[in-house]
XYZ file of C-alpha atoms in Angstrom:
568
model
C -34.827 67.341 -144.765
C -31.173 67.746 -143.679
C -28.664 67.159 -146.812
C -26.535 64.985 -144.150
C -29.137 62.217 -144.602
C -29.065 62.152 -148.081
C -25.290 62.067 -148.327
C -25.161 59.303 -145.917
C -27.713 57.229 -147.022
C -26.778 57.576 -150.928
C -23.191 57.025 -150.239
C -24.085 53.724 -148.197
C -26.171 52.440 -150.765
C -23.626 52.671 -153.768
C -20.594 51.280 -151.513
C -22.685 48.485 -150.355
C -23.800 48.061 -153.837
C -20.095 47.728 -154.944
C -19.161 45.549 -151.853
C -22.055 42.946 -152.129
C -24.003 43.263 -155.585
C -21.012 43.723 -157.647
C -19.241 40.702 -156.092
C -22.339 38.343 -156.660
C -22.282 39.718 -160.399
C -18.935 39.135 -160.987
C -18.906 35.601 -159.562
C -22.066 34.326 -160.705
C -23.000 36.063 -163.606
C -19.929 37.079 -165.296
C -17.715 34.631 -163.685
C -14.656 36.941 -164.309
C -11.524 34.615 -164.528
C -7.995 35.704 -163.311
C -6.321 32.887 -165.996
C -8.170 35.008 -168.858
C -5.918 36.242 -171.563
C -7.114 39.989 -172.050
C -6.865 41.475 -175.458
C -4.473 43.826 -173.898
C -1.932 41.399 -173.797
C -2.848 39.217 -176.658
C -3.207 42.126 -179.024
C -0.728 44.757 -177.245
C 0.236 47.164 -179.790
C 1.411 50.180 -177.585
C -1.149 52.567 -179.172
C -4.883 51.400 -178.130
C -4.099 47.593 -176.501
C -2.077 48.614 -173.545
C -2.133 46.382 -170.355
C -2.752 49.224 -167.503
C -2.838 49.346 -163.711
C -6.321 48.594 -162.640
C -6.326 52.105 -160.706
C -5.044 53.925 -163.693
C -7.381 52.653 -165.842
C -10.209 53.137 -163.286
C -9.031 56.872 -163.708
C -9.459 56.510 -167.320
C -13.005 54.984 -167.524
C -14.420 56.977 -164.773
C -13.366 60.411 -166.278
C -14.443 59.280 -169.841
C -17.902 58.194 -168.689
C -18.462 60.962 -166.255
C -19.004 64.206 -168.376
C -21.303 67.001 -167.725
C -24.318 64.828 -167.954
C -24.215 63.490 -164.473
C -24.054 67.160 -163.480
C -26.391 68.442 -165.811
C -29.120 65.459 -165.522
C -29.922 65.672 -161.970
C -29.384 69.553 -161.707
C -32.436 69.633 -164.054
C -34.507 66.636 -162.947
C -34.716 68.020 -159.340
C -37.259 70.285 -160.764
C -39.776 67.200 -160.105
C -38.499 67.241 -156.368
C -35.149 65.694 -154.822
C -37.052 61.934 -153.978
C -37.427 61.002 -157.553
C -33.948 61.884 -158.612
C -32.524 60.329 -155.285
C -34.113 57.030 -155.824
C -33.470 56.775 -159.614
C -29.602 57.848 -158.961
C -28.802 55.393 -156.006
C -30.898 52.591 -157.149
C -30.109 52.811 -160.921
C -26.394 52.996 -159.986
C -26.338 49.787 -158.046
C -28.816 47.603 -159.861
C -28.683 49.035 -163.469
C -25.670 51.032 -163.945
C -23.023 48.770 -162.472
C -24.332 45.327 -164.185
C -24.240 47.485 -167.507
C -20.842 49.000 -167.549
C -19.287 45.663 -166.122
C -21.203 43.664 -168.767
C -20.158 45.701 -171.762
C -16.740 45.633 -170.556
C -16.783 41.733 -170.033
C -18.406 41.081 -173.172
C -15.885 43.004 -175.295
C -12.914 41.556 -173.086
C -14.134 38.095 -174.198
C -14.131 39.208 -177.843
C -10.662 40.537 -178.170
C -11.743 44.168 -177.525
C -14.477 44.267 -179.967
C -17.225 47.141 -179.340
C -20.604 46.481 -178.500
C -21.498 47.760 -182.287
C -19.288 44.868 -183.807
C -20.488 42.353 -181.251
C -24.126 43.089 -182.318
C -23.079 41.313 -185.794
C -22.321 38.043 -184.559
C -25.469 37.902 -182.027
C -28.168 39.830 -183.536
C -27.556 39.677 -187.210
C -25.990 42.404 -189.690
C -29.148 44.435 -190.278
C -28.991 44.804 -186.512
C -25.390 45.876 -186.554
C -25.840 48.613 -188.977
C -28.922 50.120 -187.072
C -26.691 49.434 -183.835
C -23.973 51.592 -185.419
C -26.339 54.588 -186.572
C -27.417 54.950 -182.780
C -23.738 55.017 -181.529
C -22.886 57.115 -183.970
C -25.724 59.553 -183.063
C -24.905 59.231 -179.615
C -21.281 60.386 -179.648
C -22.096 62.997 -182.109
C -24.641 64.376 -179.771
C -21.916 64.160 -177.079
C -19.096 65.734 -178.664
C -20.932 68.622 -180.312
C -22.684 69.386 -176.908
C -19.832 68.893 -174.646
C -17.871 71.290 -176.591
C -20.132 74.160 -176.104
C -20.688 73.076 -172.472
C -16.814 73.433 -171.864
C -16.602 76.503 -173.887
C -19.403 78.387 -172.178
C -17.682 77.520 -168.789
C -14.383 78.962 -170.077
C -16.176 81.976 -170.984
C -18.467 82.210 -167.767
C -15.519 81.089 -165.315
C -12.568 82.338 -166.515
C -10.572 81.414 -163.505
C -10.879 77.807 -164.570
C -8.865 78.253 -168.154
C -5.465 77.764 -166.631
C -6.074 74.541 -164.464
C -8.276 73.333 -167.361
C -5.225 73.591 -170.331
C -2.612 73.058 -167.694
C -4.044 69.537 -166.764
C -2.915 68.588 -170.064
C 0.814 69.375 -169.617
C 0.766 67.238 -166.386
C -0.985 64.518 -167.818
C 2.214 64.539 -170.706
C 4.618 64.579 -167.829
C 2.915 61.890 -165.984
C 2.712 59.534 -169.033
C 6.418 59.693 -169.462
C 6.946 59.407 -165.820
C 5.178 56.281 -165.459
C 5.526 54.447 -168.807
C 8.960 55.753 -169.861
C 10.763 56.142 -166.525
C 8.923 53.459 -164.436
C 8.512 55.878 -161.579
C 6.415 55.106 -158.371
C 2.694 55.301 -159.321
C 2.039 56.528 -155.853
C 4.766 59.338 -155.932
C 3.754 60.436 -159.471
C 0.163 60.547 -158.347
C 0.744 62.768 -155.378
C 2.702 65.172 -157.383
C 0.139 65.273 -160.151
C -2.655 66.094 -157.850
C -0.592 68.623 -156.258
C 0.160 70.340 -159.569
C -3.419 70.500 -160.433
C -4.531 72.055 -157.263
C -1.520 74.414 -157.660
C -2.888 75.415 -161.061
C -6.425 75.978 -159.653
C -4.998 78.601 -156.928
C -3.114 79.979 -159.895
C -6.063 80.106 -162.061
C -8.259 81.838 -159.409
C -5.645 84.333 -159.006
C -4.794 85.017 -162.583
C -8.463 84.519 -164.687
C -8.188 84.057 -168.552
C -10.628 86.590 -169.997
C -10.577 86.813 -173.926
C -11.814 89.626 -175.934
C -15.183 89.458 -177.578
C -13.683 88.185 -180.892
C -10.561 85.997 -181.361
C -9.351 85.682 -185.029
C -12.608 86.629 -186.180
C -14.468 84.463 -183.869
C -16.676 84.844 -180.709
C -14.926 83.819 -177.721
C -16.738 80.608 -176.896
C -16.630 79.648 -180.722
C -12.569 80.267 -180.478
C -12.804 77.890 -177.583
C -14.724 75.266 -179.392
C -12.524 75.085 -182.308
C -9.203 74.740 -179.937
C -11.053 71.922 -178.119
C -11.846 69.955 -181.098
C -8.463 70.282 -182.619
C -6.980 69.064 -179.128
C -9.573 66.487 -179.085
C -8.649 65.382 -182.481
C -4.889 65.289 -181.616
C -5.341 63.421 -178.247
C -7.451 60.641 -180.101
C -4.807 59.447 -182.147
C -1.828 59.728 -179.746
C -1.253 56.362 -178.078
C -3.386 55.831 -175.053
C -0.512 55.841 -172.501
C 0.957 59.221 -173.486
C -2.069 61.633 -173.110
C -5.436 60.147 -172.538
C -4.701 57.331 -169.912
C -2.693 59.784 -167.653
C -4.847 62.490 -168.158
C -7.873 60.542 -166.915
C -6.390 59.244 -164.364
C -4.909 62.394 -162.639
C -8.164 64.184 -163.532
C -9.985 61.100 -161.617
C -8.053 61.901 -158.587
C -8.597 65.516 -158.472
C -12.087 64.966 -159.205
C -12.782 62.594 -156.607
C -11.059 64.781 -154.150
C -13.172 67.897 -155.319
C -16.141 65.507 -154.685
C -14.766 64.640 -151.312
C -14.164 68.611 -150.661
C -18.195 69.054 -151.611
C -19.315 65.908 -149.274
C -16.849 66.943 -146.434
C -18.565 70.762 -146.565
C -22.189 68.991 -146.498
C -21.096 67.076 -143.199
C -19.489 69.970 -141.452
C -22.139 72.498 -142.583
C -25.200 70.260 -142.832
C -27.202 72.695 -144.966
C -31.039 71.975 -145.277
C -32.373 70.804 -148.506
C -34.843 73.618 -149.359
C -36.316 71.842 -152.567
C -39.532 69.985 -151.804
C -39.259 65.994 -151.980
C -41.906 65.981 -154.587
C -42.696 69.188 -156.160
C -46.508 69.715 -156.648
C -46.029 72.949 -158.381
C -43.911 72.501 -161.323
C -43.454 75.415 -163.943
C -45.802 75.465 -166.605
C -44.550 73.168 -169.583
C -42.729 71.030 -167.349
C -43.319 67.160 -168.888
C -44.404 64.339 -167.076
C -41.986 62.786 -164.751
C -42.534 59.323 -166.167
C -41.029 58.995 -168.551
C -38.959 61.879 -168.803
C -37.029 61.313 -165.308
C -35.368 58.164 -166.498
C -34.069 59.976 -169.765
C -33.554 63.209 -168.014
C -30.964 61.464 -165.476
C -29.117 59.204 -167.906
C -25.460 59.495 -166.925
C -25.285 59.089 -162.893
C -28.019 56.387 -163.127
C -27.531 54.449 -166.078
C -25.951 55.425 -169.722
C -25.378 53.617 -172.913
C -22.477 55.666 -173.457
C -20.615 53.699 -170.776
C -21.001 50.568 -172.744
C -19.111 52.337 -175.683
C -16.249 53.396 -173.642
C -16.154 50.183 -171.890
C -15.933 48.201 -175.016
C -14.435 50.907 -176.930
C -11.165 51.701 -175.110
C -11.206 50.410 -171.591
C -11.376 46.777 -172.450
C -8.670 47.129 -174.695
C -6.324 48.148 -171.711
C -7.677 45.810 -169.103
C -4.694 43.879 -167.591
C -6.500 41.040 -165.678
C -10.391 40.091 -166.135
C -10.970 40.550 -162.378
C -10.035 44.312 -162.512
C -13.322 44.483 -164.604
C -15.135 44.612 -161.531
C -13.286 47.514 -159.988
C -13.185 49.590 -163.472
C -16.524 48.913 -164.422
C -18.656 48.614 -161.742
C -16.875 50.940 -159.248
C -16.371 53.559 -162.322
C -20.533 53.496 -162.284
C -20.309 53.897 -158.600
C -18.059 57.105 -158.898
C -20.336 58.638 -161.573
C -23.312 57.824 -159.146
C -21.519 60.025 -156.507
C -21.239 62.768 -158.792
C -24.628 62.644 -159.564
C -25.590 62.565 -155.977
C -23.672 65.449 -155.154
C -24.971 67.675 -158.013
C -28.646 66.490 -156.473
C -27.403 67.887 -153.084
C -25.617 71.031 -154.749
C -28.914 71.897 -156.382
C -31.198 71.290 -153.720
C -29.311 72.351 -150.720
C -26.985 75.163 -151.923
C -29.690 77.783 -151.823
C -30.653 79.846 -148.644
C -34.796 79.288 -149.276
C -37.281 77.699 -151.298
C -37.917 81.063 -152.867
C -34.224 81.377 -154.191
C -34.350 77.939 -155.366
C -37.554 78.500 -157.145
C -36.256 81.813 -159.055
C -33.866 79.486 -160.513
C -35.981 76.579 -161.451
C -38.759 78.796 -163.506
C -38.915 76.182 -166.297
C -38.142 72.846 -167.297
C -34.296 72.780 -168.416
C -33.190 75.462 -166.003
C -30.523 74.831 -163.351
C -27.592 72.590 -164.807
C -24.421 73.180 -164.482
C -24.623 76.843 -163.413
C -26.983 75.934 -160.842
C -24.530 73.205 -159.538
C -21.594 75.345 -159.343
C -23.732 78.179 -157.879
C -25.387 75.726 -154.853
C -22.154 73.713 -154.837
C -20.038 76.862 -154.195
C -22.189 78.118 -151.532
C -22.161 74.827 -149.649
C -18.292 74.418 -149.826
C -18.002 78.218 -148.669
C -20.126 77.605 -145.553
C -18.945 74.395 -144.674
C -15.184 74.619 -145.403
C -14.580 78.455 -145.453
C -13.160 78.222 -148.755
C -13.597 81.906 -150.230
C -16.839 81.806 -152.658
C -14.619 82.515 -155.923
C -12.057 79.772 -155.326
C -15.281 77.331 -154.481
C -16.724 78.039 -157.708
C -13.234 77.561 -159.501
C -12.861 74.322 -158.113
C -16.293 73.040 -159.006
C -16.093 74.567 -162.505
C -13.011 73.069 -163.134
C -14.167 69.616 -162.123
C -17.135 70.026 -164.305
C -14.649 71.207 -167.230
C -12.315 68.502 -166.735
C -14.930 65.862 -166.326
C -16.600 66.916 -169.825
C -12.735 67.398 -171.490
C -12.019 63.949 -170.687
C -15.239 62.763 -171.878
C -14.913 64.449 -175.364
C -11.439 63.641 -176.161
C -12.323 59.694 -175.669
C -15.444 60.352 -177.295
C -13.615 61.360 -180.619
C -11.807 58.295 -180.340
C -14.478 56.357 -180.170
C -16.202 58.014 -182.701
C -13.241 57.454 -184.927
C -13.582 53.950 -184.385
C -17.085 53.776 -185.473
C -16.298 55.542 -188.666
C -13.783 53.044 -189.266
C -15.784 50.360 -188.511
C -18.569 51.477 -190.629
C -16.041 52.181 -193.842
C -14.950 48.526 -193.203
C -18.504 47.063 -193.677
C -18.712 49.093 -196.996
C -15.329 47.654 -198.107
C -13.349 50.695 -197.666
C -10.273 50.955 -195.281
C -9.725 54.322 -193.516
C -6.373 54.921 -191.419
C -6.600 56.979 -188.115
C -5.829 60.450 -189.532
C -8.758 60.171 -192.010
C -11.251 58.897 -190.009
C -10.692 61.194 -187.455
C -10.680 64.023 -190.097
C -14.389 62.702 -190.878
C -15.274 62.938 -187.641
C -14.191 66.408 -186.912
C -15.831 67.421 -190.025
C -18.844 66.494 -188.976
C -18.798 67.398 -185.244
C -17.811 70.764 -186.029
C -20.185 71.094 -188.913
C -23.065 70.200 -186.500
C -21.897 72.589 -183.626
C -21.512 75.723 -186.344
C -24.827 74.672 -188.298
C -26.785 77.588 -186.595
C -24.392 79.909 -186.499
C -21.132 81.152 -185.311
C -22.018 81.068 -181.751
C -21.749 77.061 -181.834
C -25.283 76.666 -180.783
C -25.823 74.121 -183.419
C -23.795 71.872 -180.860
C -27.014 71.847 -178.776
C -29.363 71.294 -181.455
C -29.995 67.530 -181.378
C -29.256 67.309 -177.303
C -32.851 67.074 -176.818
C -32.797 63.368 -177.972
C -29.900 62.762 -175.979
C -31.273 61.418 -173.055
C -33.709 59.085 -174.920
C -31.052 57.999 -177.357
C -28.579 57.348 -174.712
C -30.999 55.223 -172.490
C -32.316 53.362 -175.722
C -28.569 52.263 -176.342
C -28.148 51.238 -172.811
C -31.060 49.038 -173.226
C -29.628 47.574 -176.645
C -26.159 46.896 -174.931
C -28.129 45.112 -172.173
C -30.081 43.076 -174.776
C -26.533 42.097 -176.347
C -25.502 40.948 -173.076
C -28.693 38.993 -172.313
C -27.981 37.135 -175.663
C -24.509 36.098 -174.652
C -25.677 35.171 -171.218
C -28.398 33.016 -172.788
C -26.194 31.354 -175.011
C -23.808 30.427 -172.183
C -26.957 29.041 -170.084
C -25.925 31.995 -167.137
C -28.614 33.394 -165.208
C -29.971 36.523 -166.949
C -32.310 38.125 -164.726
C -30.172 40.629 -163.014
C -29.801 41.868 -166.892
C -33.155 41.162 -167.891
C -35.075 43.641 -165.541
C -32.933 46.436 -166.365
C -33.211 45.874 -169.859
C -36.843 45.573 -169.990
C -37.259 48.830 -167.989
C -34.959 50.834 -170.252
C -36.397 49.775 -173.402
C -40.202 50.756 -171.969
C -39.225 54.225 -170.572
C -36.839 55.252 -173.920
C -39.308 54.188 -176.232
C -42.055 55.653 -174.414
C -39.961 58.985 -174.189
C -39.380 58.721 -177.719
C -43.182 58.693 -178.493
C -43.754 61.837 -176.050
C -41.063 63.700 -177.536
C -42.846 62.990 -180.878
C -45.564 64.801 -179.893
C -43.578 67.863 -178.279
C -41.533 68.317 -181.500
C -44.815 68.250 -183.727
C -46.569 70.519 -181.661
C -43.188 72.822 -181.943
C -43.060 72.447 -185.294
C -39.431 71.405 -185.137
C -39.379 69.190 -188.209
C -35.937 68.368 -188.029
C -35.882 66.776 -184.746
C -39.164 65.198 -185.615
C -37.598 63.653 -188.520
C -34.538 62.586 -186.530
C -36.979 61.058 -183.752
C -38.672 58.803 -185.947
C -35.572 57.466 -187.574
C -34.317 56.591 -184.014
C -37.576 54.975 -182.927
C -37.408 52.907 -186.031
C -33.858 51.846 -185.535
C -34.789 51.129 -182.113
C -37.681 49.042 -182.655
C -36.140 46.999 -185.250
C -33.031 46.212 -183.255
C -35.340 45.158 -180.509
C -37.354 42.856 -182.685
C -33.879 41.395 -183.757
C -32.724 41.077 -180.130
C -35.899 39.451 -178.730
C -35.521 36.860 -181.702
C -31.675 36.332 -180.750
C -32.454 35.770 -177.306
C -35.388 33.328 -177.718
C -33.379 31.325 -180.303
C -30.471 31.197 -177.485
C -33.111 30.243 -174.738
C -34.266 27.169 -176.875
C -30.682 25.972 -178.023
C -28.446 24.000 -175.695
C -25.717 26.091 -173.867
C -22.448 26.604 -175.649
C -19.491 24.948 -174.193
C -18.216 27.280 -171.364
C -14.715 27.495 -171.559
C -13.772 28.953 -168.325
C -10.780 27.133 -168.116
C -9.153 28.926 -170.625
C -5.638 28.823 -171.775
C -3.130 31.340 -170.815
C -1.201 31.297 -174.105
C -1.822 34.422 -175.628
C -1.674 32.918 -179.068
C -4.664 30.740 -178.864
C -8.020 32.089 -180.143
C -10.750 32.025 -177.496
C -14.130 31.801 -177.517
C -16.498 33.204 -174.870
């Protein structure tokens, strides 16, 4: 199989999905209205609620949701063959992820920027809300702890990525000042920012930063973990326009250019996909494709984490409601393109099938390292960029994706902590809530030793928990649509599929954890399973009630007066 076929067919499917299917969903299902006053205007505070240009907001949303997972998941899942991964990424992006991400953004926007966890209290009851918050907190804990470990390992393993990774923060701070304080032209600032980032990549490739084995008494990777959490903590409490938003925007442009480089190299060199379409000789111990494929590839097909970002930060920055289609649905398309690139890099970036099999010797092998190795080979052969620089470009892309997800993740987890405290009658300010989040995340990361391996301790449950959260978010959207008398089938189909696959996967993993005598993950799996089933029952009850009752008054012709309280 020529990789060009995968690239052209996959990209065409996702672009057509945005041009056609997203337009149908936006008009007929969510009925986006230009006249609706968004929370960014109604509640604007200059910190979290900030009306934002849709291209800038897309950059924030895309890079926040597209962490390391859309690289790691597909790069592991190709062990079953490239065809299952390809179909799940392309079809999942068009019919599942776009509907989910746009729906979460719409629902939050229509409820003054409230998170999906908050909305669950109104639509499925307080018990469902409390359990929903538990699932959200666990997903964010997994993301923040694991990504800190992934980024630190990349910084140690690819020292040429250190300068561009941290230099990007300085560039972002300057862009924030230029756009918001000095009102410079966005196009000019964008070009200068991208040039600066790629200049940093060239400098980083020339001057790698290699830390000694221990720094301040900590192993090199542990030192980077501490620095990453310190940065993420500060970034999470700063006004979004100052660092988070411009960093995500300029990274989004740079990362899309990096994807363009990868796809351009594929078109020029047309490497052969050496991996099998369906792998009939998977290594011993590899779990069954169903249901594990659908939870191994979460980000890149559909991800519950996207709903947290959409309803946690993006909805608070939406300038006009129709912008949600570009930000939410096209943000999902961007991540799908990254996942597709990961599939191509890890199946066509090796010379022979034997070379590919030498990497995929067991389930869980591959990951970011295989993406960087295979992708660098494709870029080198297609564009003639030196192998070292090619690896630096792709490693920097992976680091920046993960880092922008991590600093958004800390902010989102702080929101969850504040919300949980409010339910218990306690008020926590930003500083205290952020400190609580950092203590929990750092504690988990170093719970298994100074090497930070504890950060990956609960990662085996990320895929199932994340997909479960996506299903629960879709159930929330379905309840809202049913109460409005709107068509619900485009939401109901992915909802049922995801809940079946994620609950099935949780049960399969129970057996795996029991066989391995991993009692910690076994207990955690049981807790998540019970919470999931409980929320599912509450959601089905709420949907049934909504279906039987007369539709609510549809307030589409809303007032443009920011002071008025709006319903759905």
